[in-house]
mmCIF file of C-alpha atoms and ligand atoms in Angstrom:
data_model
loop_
_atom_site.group_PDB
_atom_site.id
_atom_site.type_symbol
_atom_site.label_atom_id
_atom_site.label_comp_id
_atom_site.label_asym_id
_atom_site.label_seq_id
_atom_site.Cartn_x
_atom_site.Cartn_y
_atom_site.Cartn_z
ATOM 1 C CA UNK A 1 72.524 60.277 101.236
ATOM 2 C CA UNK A 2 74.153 62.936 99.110
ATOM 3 C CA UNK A 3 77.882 63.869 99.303
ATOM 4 C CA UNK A 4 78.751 67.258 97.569
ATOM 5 C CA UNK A 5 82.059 66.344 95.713
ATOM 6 C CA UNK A 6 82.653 70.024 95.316
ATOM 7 C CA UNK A 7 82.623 70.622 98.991
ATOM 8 C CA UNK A 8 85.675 72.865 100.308
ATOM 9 C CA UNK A 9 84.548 73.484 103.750
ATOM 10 C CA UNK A 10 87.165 73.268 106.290
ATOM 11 C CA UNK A 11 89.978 74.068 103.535
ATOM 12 C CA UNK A 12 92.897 76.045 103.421
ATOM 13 C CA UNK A 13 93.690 77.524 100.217
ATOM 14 C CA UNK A 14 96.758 79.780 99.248
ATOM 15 C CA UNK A 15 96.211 81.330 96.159
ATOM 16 C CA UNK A 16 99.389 83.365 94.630
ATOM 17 C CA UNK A 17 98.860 86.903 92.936
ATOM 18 C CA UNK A 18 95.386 86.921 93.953
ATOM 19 C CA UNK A 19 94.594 90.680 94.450
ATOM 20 C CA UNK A 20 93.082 90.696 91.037
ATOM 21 C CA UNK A 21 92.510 89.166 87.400
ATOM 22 C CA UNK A 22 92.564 85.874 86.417
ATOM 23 C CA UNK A 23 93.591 84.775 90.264
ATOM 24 C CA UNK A 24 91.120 86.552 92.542
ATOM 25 C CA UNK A 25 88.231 85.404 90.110
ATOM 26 C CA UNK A 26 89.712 81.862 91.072
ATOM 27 C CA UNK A 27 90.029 82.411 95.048
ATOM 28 C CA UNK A 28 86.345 83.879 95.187
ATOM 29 C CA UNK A 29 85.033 80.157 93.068
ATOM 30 C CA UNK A 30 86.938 78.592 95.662
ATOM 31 C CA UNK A 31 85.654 80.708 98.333
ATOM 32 C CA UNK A 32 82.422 80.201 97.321
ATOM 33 C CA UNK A 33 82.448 76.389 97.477
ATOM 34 C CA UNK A 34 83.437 76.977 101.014
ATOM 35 C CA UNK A 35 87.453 77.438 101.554
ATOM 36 C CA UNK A 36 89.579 79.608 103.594
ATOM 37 C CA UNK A 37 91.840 82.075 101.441
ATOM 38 C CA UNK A 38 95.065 82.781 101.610
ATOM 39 C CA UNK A 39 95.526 85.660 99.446
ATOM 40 C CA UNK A 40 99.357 86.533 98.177
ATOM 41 C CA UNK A 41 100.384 89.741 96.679
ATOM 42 C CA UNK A 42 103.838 91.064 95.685
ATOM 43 C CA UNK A 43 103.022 95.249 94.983
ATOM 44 C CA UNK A 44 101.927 96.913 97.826
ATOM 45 C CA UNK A 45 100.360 95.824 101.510
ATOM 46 C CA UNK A 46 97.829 98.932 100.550
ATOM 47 C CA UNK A 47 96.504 96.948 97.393
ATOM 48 C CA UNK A 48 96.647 93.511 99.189
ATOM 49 C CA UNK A 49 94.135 95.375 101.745
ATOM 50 C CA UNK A 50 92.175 96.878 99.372
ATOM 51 C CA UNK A 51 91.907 93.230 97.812
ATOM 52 C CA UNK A 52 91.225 91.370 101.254
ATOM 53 C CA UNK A 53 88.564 93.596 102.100
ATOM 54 C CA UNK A 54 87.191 92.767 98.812
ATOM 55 C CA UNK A 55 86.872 89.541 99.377
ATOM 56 C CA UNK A 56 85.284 90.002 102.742
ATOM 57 C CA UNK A 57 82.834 92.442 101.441
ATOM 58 C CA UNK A 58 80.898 89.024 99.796
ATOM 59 C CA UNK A 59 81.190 87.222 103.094
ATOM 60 C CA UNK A 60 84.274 85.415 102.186
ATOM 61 C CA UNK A 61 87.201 84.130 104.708
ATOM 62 C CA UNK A 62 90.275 85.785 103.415
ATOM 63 C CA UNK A 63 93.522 86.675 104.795
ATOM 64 C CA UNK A 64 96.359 88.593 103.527
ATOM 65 C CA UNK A 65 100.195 87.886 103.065
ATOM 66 C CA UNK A 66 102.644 90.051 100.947
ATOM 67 C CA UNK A 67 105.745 87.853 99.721
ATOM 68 C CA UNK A 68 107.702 88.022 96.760
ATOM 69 C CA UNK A 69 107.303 84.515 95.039
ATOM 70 C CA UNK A 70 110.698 84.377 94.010
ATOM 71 C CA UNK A 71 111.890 84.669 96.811
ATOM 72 C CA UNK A 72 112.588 81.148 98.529
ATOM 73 C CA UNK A 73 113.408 82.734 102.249
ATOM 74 C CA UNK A 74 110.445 84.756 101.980
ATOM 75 C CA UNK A 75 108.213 81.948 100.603
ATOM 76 C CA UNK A 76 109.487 79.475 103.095
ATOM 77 C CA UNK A 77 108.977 81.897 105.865
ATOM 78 C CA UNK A 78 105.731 83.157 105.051
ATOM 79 C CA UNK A 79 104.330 79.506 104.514
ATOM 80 C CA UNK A 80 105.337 78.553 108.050
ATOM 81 C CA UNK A 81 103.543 81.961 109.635
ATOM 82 C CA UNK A 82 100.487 80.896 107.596
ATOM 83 C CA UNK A 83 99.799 77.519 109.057
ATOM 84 C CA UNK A 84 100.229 78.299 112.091
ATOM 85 C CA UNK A 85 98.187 81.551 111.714
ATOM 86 C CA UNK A 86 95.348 80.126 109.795
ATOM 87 C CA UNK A 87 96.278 76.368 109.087
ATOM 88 C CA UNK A 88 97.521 74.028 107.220
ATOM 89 C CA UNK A 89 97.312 74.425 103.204
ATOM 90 C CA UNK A 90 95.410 71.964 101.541
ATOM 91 C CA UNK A 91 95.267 73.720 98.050
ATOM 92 C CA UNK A 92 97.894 75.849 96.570
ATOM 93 C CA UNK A 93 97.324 77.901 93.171
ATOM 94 C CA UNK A 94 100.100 78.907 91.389
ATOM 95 C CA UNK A 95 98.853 82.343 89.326
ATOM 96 C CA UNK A 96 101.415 84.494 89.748
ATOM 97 C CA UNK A 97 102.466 85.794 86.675
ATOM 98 C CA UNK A 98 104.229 88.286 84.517
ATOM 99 C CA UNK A 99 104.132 89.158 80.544
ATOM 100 C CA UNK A 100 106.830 91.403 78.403
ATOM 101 C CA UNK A 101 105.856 91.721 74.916
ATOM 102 C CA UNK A 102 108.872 91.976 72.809
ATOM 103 C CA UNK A 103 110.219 90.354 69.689
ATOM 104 C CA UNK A 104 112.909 87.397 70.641
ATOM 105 C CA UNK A 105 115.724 89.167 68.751
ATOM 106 C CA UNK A 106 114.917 92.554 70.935
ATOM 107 C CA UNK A 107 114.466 90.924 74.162
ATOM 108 C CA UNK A 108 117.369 91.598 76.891
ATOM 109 C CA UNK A 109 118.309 88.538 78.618
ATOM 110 C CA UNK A 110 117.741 90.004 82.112
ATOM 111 C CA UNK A 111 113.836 90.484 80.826
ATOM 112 C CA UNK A 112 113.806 86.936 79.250
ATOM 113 C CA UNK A 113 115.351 85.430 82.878
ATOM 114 C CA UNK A 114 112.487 87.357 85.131
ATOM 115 C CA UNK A 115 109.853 86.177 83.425
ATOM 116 C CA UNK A 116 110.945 82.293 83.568
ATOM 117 C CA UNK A 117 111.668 83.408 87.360
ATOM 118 C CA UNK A 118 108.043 84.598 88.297
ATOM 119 C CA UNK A 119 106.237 82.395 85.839
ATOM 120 C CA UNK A 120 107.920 78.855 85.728
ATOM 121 C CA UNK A 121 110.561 78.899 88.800
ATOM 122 C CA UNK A 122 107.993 80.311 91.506
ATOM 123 C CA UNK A 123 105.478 77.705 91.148
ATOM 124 C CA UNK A 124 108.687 75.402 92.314
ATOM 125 C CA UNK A 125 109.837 77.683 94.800
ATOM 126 C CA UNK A 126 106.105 77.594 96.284
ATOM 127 C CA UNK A 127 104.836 74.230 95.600
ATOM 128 C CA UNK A 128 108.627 72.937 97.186
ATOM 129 C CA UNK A 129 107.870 74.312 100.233
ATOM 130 C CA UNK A 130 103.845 73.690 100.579
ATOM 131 C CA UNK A 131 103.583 70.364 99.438
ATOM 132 C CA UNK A 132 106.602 69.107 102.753
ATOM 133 C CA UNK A 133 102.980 69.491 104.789
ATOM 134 C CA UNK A 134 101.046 67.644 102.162
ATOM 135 C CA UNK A 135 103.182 64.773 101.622
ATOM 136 C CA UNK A 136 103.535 64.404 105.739
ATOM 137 C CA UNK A 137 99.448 64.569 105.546
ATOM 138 C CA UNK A 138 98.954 62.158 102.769
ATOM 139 C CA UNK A 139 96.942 64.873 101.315
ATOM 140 C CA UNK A 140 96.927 67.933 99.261
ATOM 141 C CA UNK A 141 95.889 69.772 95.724
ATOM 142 C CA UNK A 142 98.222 71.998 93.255
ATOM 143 C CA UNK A 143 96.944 73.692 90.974
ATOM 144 C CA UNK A 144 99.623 75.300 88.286
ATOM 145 C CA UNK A 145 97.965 78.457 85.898
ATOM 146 C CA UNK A 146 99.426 77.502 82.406
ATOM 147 C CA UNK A 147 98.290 79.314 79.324
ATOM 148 C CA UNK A 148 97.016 78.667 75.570
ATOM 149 C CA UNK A 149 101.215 79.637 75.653
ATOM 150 C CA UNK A 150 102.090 75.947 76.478
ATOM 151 C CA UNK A 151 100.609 74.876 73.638
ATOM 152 C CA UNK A 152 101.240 77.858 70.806
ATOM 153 C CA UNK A 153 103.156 80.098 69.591
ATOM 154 C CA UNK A 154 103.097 84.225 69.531
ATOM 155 C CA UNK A 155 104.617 86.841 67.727
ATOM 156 C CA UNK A 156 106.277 89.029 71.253
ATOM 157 C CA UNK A 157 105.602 86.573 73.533
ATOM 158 C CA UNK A 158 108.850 84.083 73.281
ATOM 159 C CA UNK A 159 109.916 84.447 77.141
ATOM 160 C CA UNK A 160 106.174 83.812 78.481
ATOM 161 C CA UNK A 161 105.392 80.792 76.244
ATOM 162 C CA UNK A 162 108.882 79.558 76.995
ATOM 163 C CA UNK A 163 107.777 79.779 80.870
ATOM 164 C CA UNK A 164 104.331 78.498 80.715
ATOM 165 C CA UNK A 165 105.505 75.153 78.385
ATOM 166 C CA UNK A 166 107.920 74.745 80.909
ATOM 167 C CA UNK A 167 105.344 74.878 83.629
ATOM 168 C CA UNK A 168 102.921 72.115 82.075
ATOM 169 C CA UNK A 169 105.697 69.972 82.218
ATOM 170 C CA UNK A 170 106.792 70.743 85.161
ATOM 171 C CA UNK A 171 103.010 70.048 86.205
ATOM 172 C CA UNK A 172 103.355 66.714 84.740
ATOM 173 C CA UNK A 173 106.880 65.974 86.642
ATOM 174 C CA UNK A 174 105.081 67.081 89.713
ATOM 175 C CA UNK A 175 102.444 64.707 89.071
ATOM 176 C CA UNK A 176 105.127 62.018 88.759
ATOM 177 C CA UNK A 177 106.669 62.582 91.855
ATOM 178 C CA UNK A 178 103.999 63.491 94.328
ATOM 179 C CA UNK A 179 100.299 61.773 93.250
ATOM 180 C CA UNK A 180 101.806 58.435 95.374
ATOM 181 C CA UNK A 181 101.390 60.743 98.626
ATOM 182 C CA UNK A 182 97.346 61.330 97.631
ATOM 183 C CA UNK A 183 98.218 64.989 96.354
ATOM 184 C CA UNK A 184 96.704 65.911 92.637
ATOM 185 C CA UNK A 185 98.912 68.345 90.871
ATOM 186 C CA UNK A 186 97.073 69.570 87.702
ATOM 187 C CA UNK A 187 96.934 72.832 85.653
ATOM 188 C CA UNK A 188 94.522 75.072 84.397
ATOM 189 C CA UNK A 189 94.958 76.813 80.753
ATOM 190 C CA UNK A 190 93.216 80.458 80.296
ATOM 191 C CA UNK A 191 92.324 81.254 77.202
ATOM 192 C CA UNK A 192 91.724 85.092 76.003
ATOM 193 C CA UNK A 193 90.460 86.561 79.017
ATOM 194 C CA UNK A 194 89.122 90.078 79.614
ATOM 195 C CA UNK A 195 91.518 91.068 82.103
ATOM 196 C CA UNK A 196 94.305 93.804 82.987
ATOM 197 C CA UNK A 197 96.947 91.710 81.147
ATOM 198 C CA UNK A 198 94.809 91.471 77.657
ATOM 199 C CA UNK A 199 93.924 94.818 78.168
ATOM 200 C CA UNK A 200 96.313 96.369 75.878
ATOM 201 C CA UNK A 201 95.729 93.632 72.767
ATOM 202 C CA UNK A 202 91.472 93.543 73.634
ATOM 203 C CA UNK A 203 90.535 97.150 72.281
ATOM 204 C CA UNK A 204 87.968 97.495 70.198
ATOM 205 C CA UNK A 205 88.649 97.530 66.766
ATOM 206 C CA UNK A 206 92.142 96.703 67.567
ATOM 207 C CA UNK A 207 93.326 93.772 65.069
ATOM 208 C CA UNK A 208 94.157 91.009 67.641
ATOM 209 C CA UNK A 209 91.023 91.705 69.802
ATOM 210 C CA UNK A 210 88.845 90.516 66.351
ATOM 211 C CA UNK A 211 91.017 87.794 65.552
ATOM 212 C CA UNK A 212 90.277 86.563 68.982
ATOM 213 C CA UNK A 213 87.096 86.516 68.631
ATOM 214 C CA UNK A 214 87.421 85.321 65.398
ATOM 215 C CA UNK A 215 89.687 82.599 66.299
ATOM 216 C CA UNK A 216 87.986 81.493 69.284
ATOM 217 C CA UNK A 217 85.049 78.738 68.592
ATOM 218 C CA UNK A 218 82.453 80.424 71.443
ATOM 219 C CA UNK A 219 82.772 83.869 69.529
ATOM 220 C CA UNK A 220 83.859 85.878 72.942
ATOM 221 C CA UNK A 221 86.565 86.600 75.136
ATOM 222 C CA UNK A 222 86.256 84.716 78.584
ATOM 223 C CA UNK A 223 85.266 86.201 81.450
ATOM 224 C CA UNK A 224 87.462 85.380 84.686
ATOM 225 C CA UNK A 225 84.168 83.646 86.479
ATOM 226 C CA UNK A 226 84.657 80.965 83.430
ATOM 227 C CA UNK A 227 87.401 79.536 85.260
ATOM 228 C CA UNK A 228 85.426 79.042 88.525
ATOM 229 C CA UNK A 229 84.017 75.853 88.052
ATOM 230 C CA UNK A 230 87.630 74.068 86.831
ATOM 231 C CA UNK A 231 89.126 75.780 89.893
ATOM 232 C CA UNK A 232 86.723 74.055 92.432
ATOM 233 C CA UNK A 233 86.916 71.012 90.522
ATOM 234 C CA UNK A 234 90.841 70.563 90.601
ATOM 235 C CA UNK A 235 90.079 71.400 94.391
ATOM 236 C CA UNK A 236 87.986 68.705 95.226
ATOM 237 C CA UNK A 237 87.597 65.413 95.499
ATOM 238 C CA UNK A 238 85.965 65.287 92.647
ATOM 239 C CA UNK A 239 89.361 65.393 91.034
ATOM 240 C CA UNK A 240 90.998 62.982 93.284
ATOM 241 C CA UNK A 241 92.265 60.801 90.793
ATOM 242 C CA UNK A 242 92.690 63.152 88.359
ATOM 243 C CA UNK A 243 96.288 64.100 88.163
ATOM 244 C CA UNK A 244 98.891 65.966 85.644
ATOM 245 C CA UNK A 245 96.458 66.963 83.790
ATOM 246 C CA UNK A 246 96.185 70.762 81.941
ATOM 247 C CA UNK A 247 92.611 71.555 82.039
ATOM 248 C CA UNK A 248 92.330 74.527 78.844
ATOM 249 C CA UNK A 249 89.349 76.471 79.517
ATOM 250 C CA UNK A 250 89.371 78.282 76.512
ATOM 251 C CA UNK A 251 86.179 78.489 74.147
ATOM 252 C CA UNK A 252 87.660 76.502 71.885
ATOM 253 C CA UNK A 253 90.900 77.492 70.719
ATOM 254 C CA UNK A 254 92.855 74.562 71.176
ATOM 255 C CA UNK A 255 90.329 72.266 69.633
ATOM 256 C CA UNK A 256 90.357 74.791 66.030
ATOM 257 C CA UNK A 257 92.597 75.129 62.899
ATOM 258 C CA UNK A 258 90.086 78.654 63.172
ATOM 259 C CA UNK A 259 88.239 79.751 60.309
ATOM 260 C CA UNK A 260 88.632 82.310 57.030
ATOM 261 C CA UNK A 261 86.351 85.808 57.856
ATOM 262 C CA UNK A 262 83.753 84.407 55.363
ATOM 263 C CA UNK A 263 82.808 81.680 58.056
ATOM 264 C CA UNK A 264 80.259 82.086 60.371
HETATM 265 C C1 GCO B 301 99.023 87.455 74.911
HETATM 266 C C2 GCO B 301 98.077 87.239 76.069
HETATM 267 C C3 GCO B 301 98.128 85.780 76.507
HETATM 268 C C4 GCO B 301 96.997 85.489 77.436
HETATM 269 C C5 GCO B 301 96.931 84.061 77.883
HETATM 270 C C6 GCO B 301 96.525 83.180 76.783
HETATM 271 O O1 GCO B 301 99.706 88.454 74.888
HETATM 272 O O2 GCO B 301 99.003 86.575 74.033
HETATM 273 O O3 GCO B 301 98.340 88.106 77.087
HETATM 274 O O4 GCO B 301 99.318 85.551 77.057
HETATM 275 O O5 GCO B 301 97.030 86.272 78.547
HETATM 276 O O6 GCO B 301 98.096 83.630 78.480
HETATM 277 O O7 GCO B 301 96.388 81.880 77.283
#
């Protein structure tokens, strides 16, 4: 008899900011392995659509919902028209997530505050109101997108590492609190990824894009499908006793002091 650990049949899976990047390359893994998406946007119900039908165009279940994240009436509203519109969430993704690149001493507060509000306080706002139905069920996954940002330091990027430390311990507190109701929180750590947001810093011979490559043990940037298989996995019952954990899928990164240009 063989069980398929990776099996998400049957689930419900909301997946925030998941009209592109990092987060629809996520809800398509999970897709894939069988789960119902809930796809959340925050721009415009036209890109949402165009999104949605993306995801059905490869045979995938997907439904759309346009919220603002930060917004707990909103949030708490659209969570209750979800389950009873599609059903209840078993596996929430935090992704949602927003980057200003400017020096500390240049940063205006009101900058500073909204990225801390869309990259550390929405994952509360969301998981508050998602995991009610998980703890009354016994059951449930969270799934928090951190970065190589709760780990290091960057020059212009004070306000986003600020957020995303905050949100691998708030993974951790989460952890704490909720793993005694059978519900996994973990996190997931991108690396350099070739998306929208690293577009600006991955240009070729652009200084930062080679010391990324340089920097980074596998010799590439990744590519969003990398993050697949850890997606599924935090999931699944495969990772059912696997919680507040930060899972860095990162080619290496984390694990180097680097190496001088003379290295291969
Ligand atoms: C940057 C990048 C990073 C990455 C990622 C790294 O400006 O340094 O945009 O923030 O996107 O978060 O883990």
């Amino acid at each position: 008899m063989s069980i398929n650990l990776f099996d998400l049949k049957g689930k419900v899976a909301l997946i925030t900011g998941a009209t592109h990047g990092l987060g629809m390359a996520m809800a398509k893994g999970l897709g894939y392995a069988g789960a119902t998406l809930i796809i959340n946007g925050a721009s415009s119900q036209q890109k949402l659509d165009k999104a949605v039908n993306d995801y059905k165009s490869e045979g995938l279940n997907a439904f759309g919902y346009l919220f603002d994240v930060t917004d707990e009436t909103s949030v708490q509203k659209n969570i209750k028209k979800i389950e009873s519109e599609v059903g209840v969430i078993d596996i929430l993704v935090n992704n949602a997530g927003i980057i200003k690149r400017t020096p500390l001493e240049e940063m205006e507060v009101k900058d500073f505050e909204q990225v801390l509000k869309v990259d550390l306080v929405s994952p509360f706002i969301v998981s508050k109101h998602v995991v009610k139905g998980m703890i009354n069920r016994e059951s449930g996954k969270i799934i928090n997108i951190c970065s190589m940002m709760s780990e290091l330091g960057r020059n212009s990027v004070g306000a986003y590492a600020a957020a995303k430390g905050g949100l691998k311990m708030l993974t951790r507190n989460m952890a704490t609190e909720w793993s005694k109701h059978n519900i996994q929180v973990n996190g997931i750590g991108p690396g350099y990824f070739a998306t929208s947001q690293t577009a600006p810093i991955r240009i070729d011979g652009h200084p930062f894009n080679d010391f990324i490559v340089g920097r980074t043990p596998a010799g590439r940037w990744g590519d969003p499908k990398d993050l697949q298989g850890p997606a599924i996995f935090l999931a699944s019952k495969a990772s059912d006793f696997v919680s507040g954990q930060i899972v860095y899928v990162d080619g290496g990164i984390l694990a180097t002091i680097g190496k001088p240009s003379n290295e291969d």
